[in-house]
Coordinates of C-alpha atoms in Angstrom, one line a residue:
X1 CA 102.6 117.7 108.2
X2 CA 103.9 115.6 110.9
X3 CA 104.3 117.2 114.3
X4 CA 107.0 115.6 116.5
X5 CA 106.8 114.8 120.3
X6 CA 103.1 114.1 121.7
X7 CA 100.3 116.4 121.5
X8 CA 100.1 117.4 125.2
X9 CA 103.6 118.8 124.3
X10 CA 102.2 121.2 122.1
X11 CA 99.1 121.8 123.9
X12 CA 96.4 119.6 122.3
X13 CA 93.8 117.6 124.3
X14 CA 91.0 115.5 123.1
X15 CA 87.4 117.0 123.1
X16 CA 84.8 116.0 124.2
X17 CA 82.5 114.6 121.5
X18 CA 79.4 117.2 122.7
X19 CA 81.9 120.2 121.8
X20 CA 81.2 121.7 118.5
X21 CA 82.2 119.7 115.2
X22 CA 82.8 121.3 111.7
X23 CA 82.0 118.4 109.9
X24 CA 81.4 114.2 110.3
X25 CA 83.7 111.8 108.9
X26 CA 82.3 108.5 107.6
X27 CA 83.4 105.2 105.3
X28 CA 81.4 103.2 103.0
X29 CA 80.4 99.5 103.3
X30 CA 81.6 97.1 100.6
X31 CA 83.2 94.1 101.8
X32 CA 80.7 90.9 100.8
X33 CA 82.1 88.7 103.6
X34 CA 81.3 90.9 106.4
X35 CA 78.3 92.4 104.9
X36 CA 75.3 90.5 103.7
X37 CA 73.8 90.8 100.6
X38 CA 76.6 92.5 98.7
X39 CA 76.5 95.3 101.3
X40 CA 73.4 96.9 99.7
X41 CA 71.2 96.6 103.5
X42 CA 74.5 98.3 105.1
X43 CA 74.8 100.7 102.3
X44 CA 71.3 101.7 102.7
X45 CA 71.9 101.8 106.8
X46 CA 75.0 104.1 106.7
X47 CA 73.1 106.3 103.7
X48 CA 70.5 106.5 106.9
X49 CA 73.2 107.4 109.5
X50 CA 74.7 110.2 107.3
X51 CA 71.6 111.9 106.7
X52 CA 70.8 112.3 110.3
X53 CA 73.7 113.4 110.7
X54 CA 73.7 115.9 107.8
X55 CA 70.7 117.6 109.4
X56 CA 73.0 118.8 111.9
X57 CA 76.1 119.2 110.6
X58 CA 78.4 118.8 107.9
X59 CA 79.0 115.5 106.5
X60 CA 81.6 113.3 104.6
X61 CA 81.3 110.0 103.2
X62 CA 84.6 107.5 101.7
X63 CA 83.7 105.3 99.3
X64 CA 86.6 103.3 97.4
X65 CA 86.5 104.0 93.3
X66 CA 84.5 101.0 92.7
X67 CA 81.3 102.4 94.7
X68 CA 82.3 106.1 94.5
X69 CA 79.1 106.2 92.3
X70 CA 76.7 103.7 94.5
X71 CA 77.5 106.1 97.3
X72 CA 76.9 109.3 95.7
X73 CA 73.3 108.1 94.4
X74 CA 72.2 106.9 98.0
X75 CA 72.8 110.2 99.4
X76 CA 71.9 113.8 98.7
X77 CA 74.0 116.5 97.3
X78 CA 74.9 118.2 100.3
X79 CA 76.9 115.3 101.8
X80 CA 79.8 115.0 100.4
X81 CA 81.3 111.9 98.7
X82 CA 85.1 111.8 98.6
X83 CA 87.2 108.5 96.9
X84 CA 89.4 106.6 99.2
X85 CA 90.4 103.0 99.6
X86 CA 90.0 101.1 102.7
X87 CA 89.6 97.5 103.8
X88 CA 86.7 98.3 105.7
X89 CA 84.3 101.1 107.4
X90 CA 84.6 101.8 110.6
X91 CA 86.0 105.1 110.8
X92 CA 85.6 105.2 114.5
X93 CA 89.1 103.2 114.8
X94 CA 90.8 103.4 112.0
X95 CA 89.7 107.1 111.4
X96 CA 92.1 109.7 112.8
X97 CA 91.8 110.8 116.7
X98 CA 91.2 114.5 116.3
X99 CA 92.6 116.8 119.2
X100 CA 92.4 120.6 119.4
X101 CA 94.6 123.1 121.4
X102 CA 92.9 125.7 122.2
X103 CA 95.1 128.3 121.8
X104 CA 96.8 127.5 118.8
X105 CA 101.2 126.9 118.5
X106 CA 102.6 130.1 117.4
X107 CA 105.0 130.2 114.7
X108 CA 108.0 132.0 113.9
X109 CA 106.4 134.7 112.3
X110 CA 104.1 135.7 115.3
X111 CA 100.6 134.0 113.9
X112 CA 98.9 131.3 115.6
X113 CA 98.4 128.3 113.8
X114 CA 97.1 124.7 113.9
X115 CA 94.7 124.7 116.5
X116 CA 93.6 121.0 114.9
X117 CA 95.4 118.0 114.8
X118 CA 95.0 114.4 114.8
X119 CA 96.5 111.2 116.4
X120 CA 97.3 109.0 113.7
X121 CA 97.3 105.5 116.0
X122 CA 98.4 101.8 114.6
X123 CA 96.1 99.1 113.7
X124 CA 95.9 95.9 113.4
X125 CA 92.1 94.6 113.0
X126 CA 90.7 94.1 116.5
X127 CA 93.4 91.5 117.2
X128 CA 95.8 91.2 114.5
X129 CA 96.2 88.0 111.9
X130 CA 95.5 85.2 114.9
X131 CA 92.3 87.1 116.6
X132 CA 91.4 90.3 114.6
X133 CA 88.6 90.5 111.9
X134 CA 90.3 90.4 109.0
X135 CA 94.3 89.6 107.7
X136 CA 94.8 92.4 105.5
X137 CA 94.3 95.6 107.0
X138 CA 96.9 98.0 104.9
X139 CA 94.7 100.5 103.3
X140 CA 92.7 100.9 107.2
X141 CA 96.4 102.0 108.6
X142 CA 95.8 104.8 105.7
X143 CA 92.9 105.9 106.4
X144 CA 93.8 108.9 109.3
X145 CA 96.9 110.0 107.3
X146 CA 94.7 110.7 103.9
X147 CA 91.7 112.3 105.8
X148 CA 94.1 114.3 107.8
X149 CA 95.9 115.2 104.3
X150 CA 92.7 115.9 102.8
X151 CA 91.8 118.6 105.8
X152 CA 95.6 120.0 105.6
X153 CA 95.6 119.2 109.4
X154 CA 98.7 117.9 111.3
X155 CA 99.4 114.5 112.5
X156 CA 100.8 112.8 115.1
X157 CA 101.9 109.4 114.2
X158 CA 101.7 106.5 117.2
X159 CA 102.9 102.8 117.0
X160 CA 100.1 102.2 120.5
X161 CA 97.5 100.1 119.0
X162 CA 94.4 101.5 119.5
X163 CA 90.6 102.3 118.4
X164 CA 88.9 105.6 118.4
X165 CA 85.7 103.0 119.9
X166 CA 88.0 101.9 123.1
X167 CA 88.3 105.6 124.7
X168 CA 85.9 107.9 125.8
X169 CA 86.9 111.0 127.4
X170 CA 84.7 114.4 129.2
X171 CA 87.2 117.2 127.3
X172 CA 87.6 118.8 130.8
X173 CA 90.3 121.4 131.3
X174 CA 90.6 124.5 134.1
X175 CA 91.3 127.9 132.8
X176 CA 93.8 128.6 135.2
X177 CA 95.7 132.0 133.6
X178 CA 95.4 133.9 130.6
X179 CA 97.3 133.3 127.8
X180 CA 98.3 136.9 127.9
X181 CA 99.4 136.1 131.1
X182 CA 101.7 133.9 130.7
X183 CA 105.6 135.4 130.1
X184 CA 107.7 133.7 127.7
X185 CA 110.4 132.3 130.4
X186 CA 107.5 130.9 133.2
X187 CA 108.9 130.3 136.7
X188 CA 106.5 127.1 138.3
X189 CA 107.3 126.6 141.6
X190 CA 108.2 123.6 143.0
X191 CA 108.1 121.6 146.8
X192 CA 111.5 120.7 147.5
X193 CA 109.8 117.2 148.3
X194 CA 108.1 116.8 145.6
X195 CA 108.1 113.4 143.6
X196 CA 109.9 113.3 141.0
X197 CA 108.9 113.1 137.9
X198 CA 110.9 111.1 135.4
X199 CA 109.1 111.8 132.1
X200 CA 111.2 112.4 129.5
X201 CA 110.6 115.3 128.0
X202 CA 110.6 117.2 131.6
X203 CA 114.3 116.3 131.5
X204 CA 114.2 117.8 128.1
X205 CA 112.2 121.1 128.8
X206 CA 113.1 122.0 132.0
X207 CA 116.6 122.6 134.1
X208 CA 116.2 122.5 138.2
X209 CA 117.1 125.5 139.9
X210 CA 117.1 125.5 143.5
X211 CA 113.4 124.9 144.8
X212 CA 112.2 125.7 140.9
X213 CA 111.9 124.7 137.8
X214 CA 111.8 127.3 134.6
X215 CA 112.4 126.4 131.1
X216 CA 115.4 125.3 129.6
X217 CA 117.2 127.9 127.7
X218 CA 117.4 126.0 124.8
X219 CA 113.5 126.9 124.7
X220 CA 112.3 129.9 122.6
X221 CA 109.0 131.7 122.6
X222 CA 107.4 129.6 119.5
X223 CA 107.1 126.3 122.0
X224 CA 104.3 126.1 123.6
X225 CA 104.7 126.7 127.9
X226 CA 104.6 123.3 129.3
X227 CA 105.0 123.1 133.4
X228 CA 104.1 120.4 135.8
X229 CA 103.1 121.3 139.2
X230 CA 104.6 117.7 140.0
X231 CA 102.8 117.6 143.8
X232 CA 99.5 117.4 142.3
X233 CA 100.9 115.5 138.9
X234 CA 98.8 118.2 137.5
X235 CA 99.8 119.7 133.7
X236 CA 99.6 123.4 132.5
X237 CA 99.0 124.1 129.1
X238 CA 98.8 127.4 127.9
X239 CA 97.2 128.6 131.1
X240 CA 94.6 125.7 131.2
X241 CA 94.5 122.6 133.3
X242 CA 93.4 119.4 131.7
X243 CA 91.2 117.9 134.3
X244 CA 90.1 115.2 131.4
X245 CA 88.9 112.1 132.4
X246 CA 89.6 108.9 129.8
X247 CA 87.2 105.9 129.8
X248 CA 88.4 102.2 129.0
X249 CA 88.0 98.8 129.3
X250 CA 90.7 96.2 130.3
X251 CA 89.4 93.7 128.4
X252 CA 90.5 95.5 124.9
X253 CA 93.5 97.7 126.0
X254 CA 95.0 94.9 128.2
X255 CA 94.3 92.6 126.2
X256 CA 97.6 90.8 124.4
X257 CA 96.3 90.6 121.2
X258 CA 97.0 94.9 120.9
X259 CA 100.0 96.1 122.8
X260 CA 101.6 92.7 124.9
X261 CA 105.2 94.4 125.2
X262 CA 103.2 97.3 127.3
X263 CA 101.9 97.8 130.9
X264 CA 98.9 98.8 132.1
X265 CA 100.8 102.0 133.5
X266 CA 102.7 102.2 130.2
X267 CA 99.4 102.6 128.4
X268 CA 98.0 104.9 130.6
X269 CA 100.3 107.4 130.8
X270 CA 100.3 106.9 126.5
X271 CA 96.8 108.2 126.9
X272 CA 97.5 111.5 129.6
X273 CA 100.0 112.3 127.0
X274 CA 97.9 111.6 124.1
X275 CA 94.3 112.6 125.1
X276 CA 95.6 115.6 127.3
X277 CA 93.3 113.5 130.1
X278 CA 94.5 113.4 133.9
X279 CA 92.5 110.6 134.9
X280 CA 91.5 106.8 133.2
X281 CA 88.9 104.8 134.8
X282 CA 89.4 101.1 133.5
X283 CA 86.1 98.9 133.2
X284 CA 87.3 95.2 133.4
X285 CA 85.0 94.3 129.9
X286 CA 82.3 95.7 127.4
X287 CA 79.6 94.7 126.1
X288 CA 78.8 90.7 126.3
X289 CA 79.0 89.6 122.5
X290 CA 81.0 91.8 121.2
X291 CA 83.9 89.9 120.5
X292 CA 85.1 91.7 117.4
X293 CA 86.5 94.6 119.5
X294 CA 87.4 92.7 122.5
X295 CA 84.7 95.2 124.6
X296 CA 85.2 98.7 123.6
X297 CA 84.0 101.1 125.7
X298 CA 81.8 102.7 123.5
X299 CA 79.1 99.6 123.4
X300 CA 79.2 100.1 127.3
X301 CA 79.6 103.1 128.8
X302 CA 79.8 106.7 127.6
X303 CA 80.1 110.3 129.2
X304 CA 76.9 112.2 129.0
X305 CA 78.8 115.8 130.4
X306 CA 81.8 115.8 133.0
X307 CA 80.9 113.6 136.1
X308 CA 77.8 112.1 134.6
X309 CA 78.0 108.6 132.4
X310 CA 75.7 106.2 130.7
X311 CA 75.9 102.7 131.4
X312 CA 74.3 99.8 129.1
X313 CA 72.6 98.3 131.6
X314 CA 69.8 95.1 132.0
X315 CA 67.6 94.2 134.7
X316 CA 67.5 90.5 133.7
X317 CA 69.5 88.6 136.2
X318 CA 69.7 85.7 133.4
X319 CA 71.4 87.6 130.9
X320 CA 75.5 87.6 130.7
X321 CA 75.5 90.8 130.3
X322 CA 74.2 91.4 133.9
X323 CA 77.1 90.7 135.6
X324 CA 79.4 92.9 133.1
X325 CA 76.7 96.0 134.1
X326 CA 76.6 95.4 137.6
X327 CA 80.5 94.9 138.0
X328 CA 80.8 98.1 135.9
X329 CA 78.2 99.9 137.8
X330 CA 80.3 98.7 141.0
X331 CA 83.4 100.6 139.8
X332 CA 81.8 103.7 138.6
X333 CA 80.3 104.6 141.8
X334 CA 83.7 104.0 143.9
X335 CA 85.1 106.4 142.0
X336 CA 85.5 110.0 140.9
X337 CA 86.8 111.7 138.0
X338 CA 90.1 114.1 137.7
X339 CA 88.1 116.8 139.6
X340 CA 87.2 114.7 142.2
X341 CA 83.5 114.6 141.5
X342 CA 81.7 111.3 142.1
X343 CA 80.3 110.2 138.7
X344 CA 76.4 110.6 138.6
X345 CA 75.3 107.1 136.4
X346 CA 72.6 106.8 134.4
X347 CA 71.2 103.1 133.0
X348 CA 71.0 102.9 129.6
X349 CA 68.9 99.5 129.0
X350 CA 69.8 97.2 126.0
X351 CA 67.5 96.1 123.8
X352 CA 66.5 92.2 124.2
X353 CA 69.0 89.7 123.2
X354 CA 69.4 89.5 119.4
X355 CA 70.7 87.3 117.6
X356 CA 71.9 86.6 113.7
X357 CA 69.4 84.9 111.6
X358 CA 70.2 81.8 109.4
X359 CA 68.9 84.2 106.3
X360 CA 71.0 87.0 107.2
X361 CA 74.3 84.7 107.8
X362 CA 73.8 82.7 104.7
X363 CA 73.9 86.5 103.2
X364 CA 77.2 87.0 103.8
X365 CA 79.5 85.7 101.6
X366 CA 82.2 83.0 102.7
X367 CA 85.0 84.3 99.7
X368 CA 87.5 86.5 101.5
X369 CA 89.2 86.6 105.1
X370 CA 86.4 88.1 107.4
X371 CA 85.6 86.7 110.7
X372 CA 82.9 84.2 110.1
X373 CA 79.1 85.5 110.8
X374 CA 77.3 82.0 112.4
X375 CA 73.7 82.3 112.8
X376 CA 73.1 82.2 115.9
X377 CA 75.5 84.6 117.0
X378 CA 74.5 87.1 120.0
X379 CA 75.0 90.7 118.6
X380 CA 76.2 93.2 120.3
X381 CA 73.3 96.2 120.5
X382 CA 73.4 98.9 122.8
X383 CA 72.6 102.6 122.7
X384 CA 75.1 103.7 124.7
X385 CA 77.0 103.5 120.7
X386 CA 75.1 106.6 119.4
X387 CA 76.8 109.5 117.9
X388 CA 76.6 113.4 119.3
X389 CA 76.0 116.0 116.4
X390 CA 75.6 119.5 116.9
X391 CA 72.5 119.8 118.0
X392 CA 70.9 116.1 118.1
X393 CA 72.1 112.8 118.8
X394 CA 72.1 110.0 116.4
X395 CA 71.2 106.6 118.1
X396 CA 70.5 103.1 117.3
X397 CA 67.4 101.5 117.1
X398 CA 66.6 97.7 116.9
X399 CA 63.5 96.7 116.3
X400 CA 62.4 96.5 120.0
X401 CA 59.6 98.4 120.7
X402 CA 59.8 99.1 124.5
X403 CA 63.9 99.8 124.8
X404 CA 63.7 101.7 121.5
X405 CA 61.1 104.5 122.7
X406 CA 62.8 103.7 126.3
X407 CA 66.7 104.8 125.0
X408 CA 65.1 107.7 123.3
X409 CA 63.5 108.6 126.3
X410 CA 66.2 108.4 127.9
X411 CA 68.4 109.9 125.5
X412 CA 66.7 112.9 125.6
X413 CA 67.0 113.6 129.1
X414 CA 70.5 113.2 129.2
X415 CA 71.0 115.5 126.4
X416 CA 67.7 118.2 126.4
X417 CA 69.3 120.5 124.4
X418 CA 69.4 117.6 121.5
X419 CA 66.9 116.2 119.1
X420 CA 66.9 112.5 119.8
X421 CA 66.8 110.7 116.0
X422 CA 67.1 106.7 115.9
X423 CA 68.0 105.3 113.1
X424 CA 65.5 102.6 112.2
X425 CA 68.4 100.3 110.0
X426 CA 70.7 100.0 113.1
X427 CA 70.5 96.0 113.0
X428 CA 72.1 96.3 109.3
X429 CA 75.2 98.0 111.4
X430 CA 74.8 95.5 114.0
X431 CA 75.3 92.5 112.1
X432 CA 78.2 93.9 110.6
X433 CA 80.2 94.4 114.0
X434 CA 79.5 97.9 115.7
X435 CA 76.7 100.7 115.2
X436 CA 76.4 104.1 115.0
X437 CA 79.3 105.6 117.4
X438 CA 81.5 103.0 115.3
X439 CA 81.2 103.7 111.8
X440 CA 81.3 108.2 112.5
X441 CA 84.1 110.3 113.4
X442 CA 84.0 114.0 114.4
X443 CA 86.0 116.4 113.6
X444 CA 85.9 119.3 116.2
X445 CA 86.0 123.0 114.9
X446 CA 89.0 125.6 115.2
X447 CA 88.5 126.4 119.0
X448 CA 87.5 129.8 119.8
X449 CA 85.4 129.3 116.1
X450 CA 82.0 127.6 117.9
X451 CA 78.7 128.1 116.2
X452 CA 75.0 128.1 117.7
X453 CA 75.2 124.7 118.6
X454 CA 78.8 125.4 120.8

């Protein structure tokens, strides 16, 4: 089912990725020219990843026809293994962005209904044919629409190019009135100097009267009550207030290799609308090295809860990525999010610099249209790309002794409520493109449906 208009019309907002999750979505690594060895060390990583993760929660796995069978004999029987074609597996971005409403449209009849959804963005591999990762990437654009199909869950469709790994958001919102509150024909009122506000669908929803606006008559009962107070720019939704706050960087969303034809306003209003956020704080870049994604977010920085963030960070004055952490830290402490609060930032040190070994890049196979793997090339490991489950956090480690027990250390005070797991086999990830964040999606519960680990 396709839903028409953007989800903040009907309600939706992101979550944040702490909130409860019914199950974990995840692909399965096959392609030989981005994964060494025939994919068997990857295999073995993500087999790994979704374990952990199963411990917590629910757990799916794609695996195309041809290693439907591999998958299912890595992993055990309560993780389900589901056949589904794809060009590659990072189901971060090219895995649907779920959003819930947490109230649910109601129908015709009276019932409340799809209080899931997902965003359904384009792709074009990090960068299309020039600078992306690969020059086929038509059974990745499927990917959202068939896991959305399998879950029966409505989809909005986007043309924005975009990853799941370039946003982060808190989930915030304000209960501001009951639903039962709230009378079918709302009256919002309005300061007769207010700015204007030209988006389109207010033109569509609502007719000025006087100092006021109310909703058109043209709108019934069974559409969801939209008003903007337009002299705080703020958004009601079904009584709630997003007070959301989005994370970025410049460096991938601005870049021209995604959307060139769009400003940086253009995109982030795309995102309020989208994400159901009030506020984007744009970092100028990612992670230094990791060139595949042109700097997502999710290598660098990360919300913890609403106001607090952790930033990859490194005390060594030498390394590139230095500069990238201290500009970053720069921005994040002359700022606030939607409600005003100044963001509380917690380092997250990277491991030391790795780098791809002549054995594992001679590995990969030089047959199809993946970026090249050079030894030699810097790899771009963090921590900050771990993945919340319901109850314990799935993170990365690399082989570094001190950082390792350091990030799960830290890890665990950020998150005390969490078991802390680190997944031993994060290089294999690594050397593929991305980690743990990048290869899992979640898919948030009904709202109002939260189990023990809500």
């Amino acid at each position: 089912m396709e839903l028409e208009g953007k989800p903040v019309q009907h309600g939706f907002r992101m979550p944040a990725e702490w909130e409860h999750h019914s199950q974990c979505w995840m692909g399965w690594p096959e392609r030989v020219d981005n994964w060494r060895d025939n994919a068997l060390p990857a295999q073995q990583a993500y087999a790994e990843v979704a374990i952990a993760i199963a411990k917590f929660e629910p757990v799916t796995v794609c695996a195309s026809a041809s290693q439907w069978a591999t998958a299912r004999s890595l992993l055990p029987l309560h993780i389900r293994v589901v056949e589904m074609s794809m060009n590659d597996s990072w189901f971060r971005d090219t895995g649907p962005t779920f959003v819930v409403c947490d109230r649910g449209l109601t129908s015709t009849s009276g019932k409340s209904e799809h209080k899931v959804a997902g965003i359904d963005w384009n792709f074009n591999s990090w960068g299309g044919v020039d600078d992306g990762c690969y020059t086929d990437w038509s059974l990745d654009l499927l990917v959202a629409r068939k896991i959305l199909g399998i879950e029966r869950l409505p989809r909005f469709l986007h043309s924005l190019i975009l990853e799941g790994g370039s946003i982060h958001v808190d989930g915030e919102v304000d209960i501001c009135a009951s639903s039962s509150s709230l009378s079918c024909r709302p009256t919002i009122s309005i300061s007769a100097t207010a700015k204007y506000c030209t988006t389109a669908y207010i033109v569509e929803k609502f007719r000025r009267v006087d100092n006021e606006f109310v909703l058109a008559d043209s709108v019934g009962y069974g559409e969801l009550v939209i008003a903007f107070r337009l002299h705080e720019h703020a958004l009601i939704i079904d009584g709630r207030i997003p007070l959301g706050t989005c994370m970025t960087t410049g460096e991938c969303l601005l870049n021209p290799n995604r959307n060139p034809s769009l400003t940086k306003e253009q995109i982030e209003d795309e995102l309020k609308m989208y994400l159901g956020v009030k506020k984007v704080i744009w970092l100028p870049r990612g992670l230094f090295g990791d060139d595949d994604t042109n700097g997502h977010i999710d290598n660098m920085c990360c919300f913890a809860r609403p106001g607090v963030v952790l930033l990859s960070w490194t005390n060594d004055e030498s390394d590139p990525q230095y500069e990238r952490s201290v500009e970053a830290l720069s921005i994040l402490s002359n700022t606030t999010d939607a409600s005003g609060r100044k963001l509380e930032i917690f380092k997250l040190h990277i491991p030391a610099p790795m780098y791809m070994t002549v054995e594992e890049s001679a590995g990969v196979a030089q047959i199809g249209d993946a970026k090249p793997r050079p030894p030699g090339t810097r790899l771009a490991a963090s921590y900050v790309n771990f993945y919340i489950a319901n109850g314990g956090i799935i993170a990365p480690a690399f082989g570094d002794e001190k950082w390792d027990n350091e990030a799960k250390i830290a890890l665990s005070s950020a998150f005390p409520n969490h078991e802390v797991v680190m997944i031993k086999g994060a290089r294999e990830i690594c050397l593929g493109g991305g980690n743990v964040h990048c290869i899992t999606q979640q898919q948030p519960v009904f709202p109002n449906n939260v189990g023990k680990h809500g």
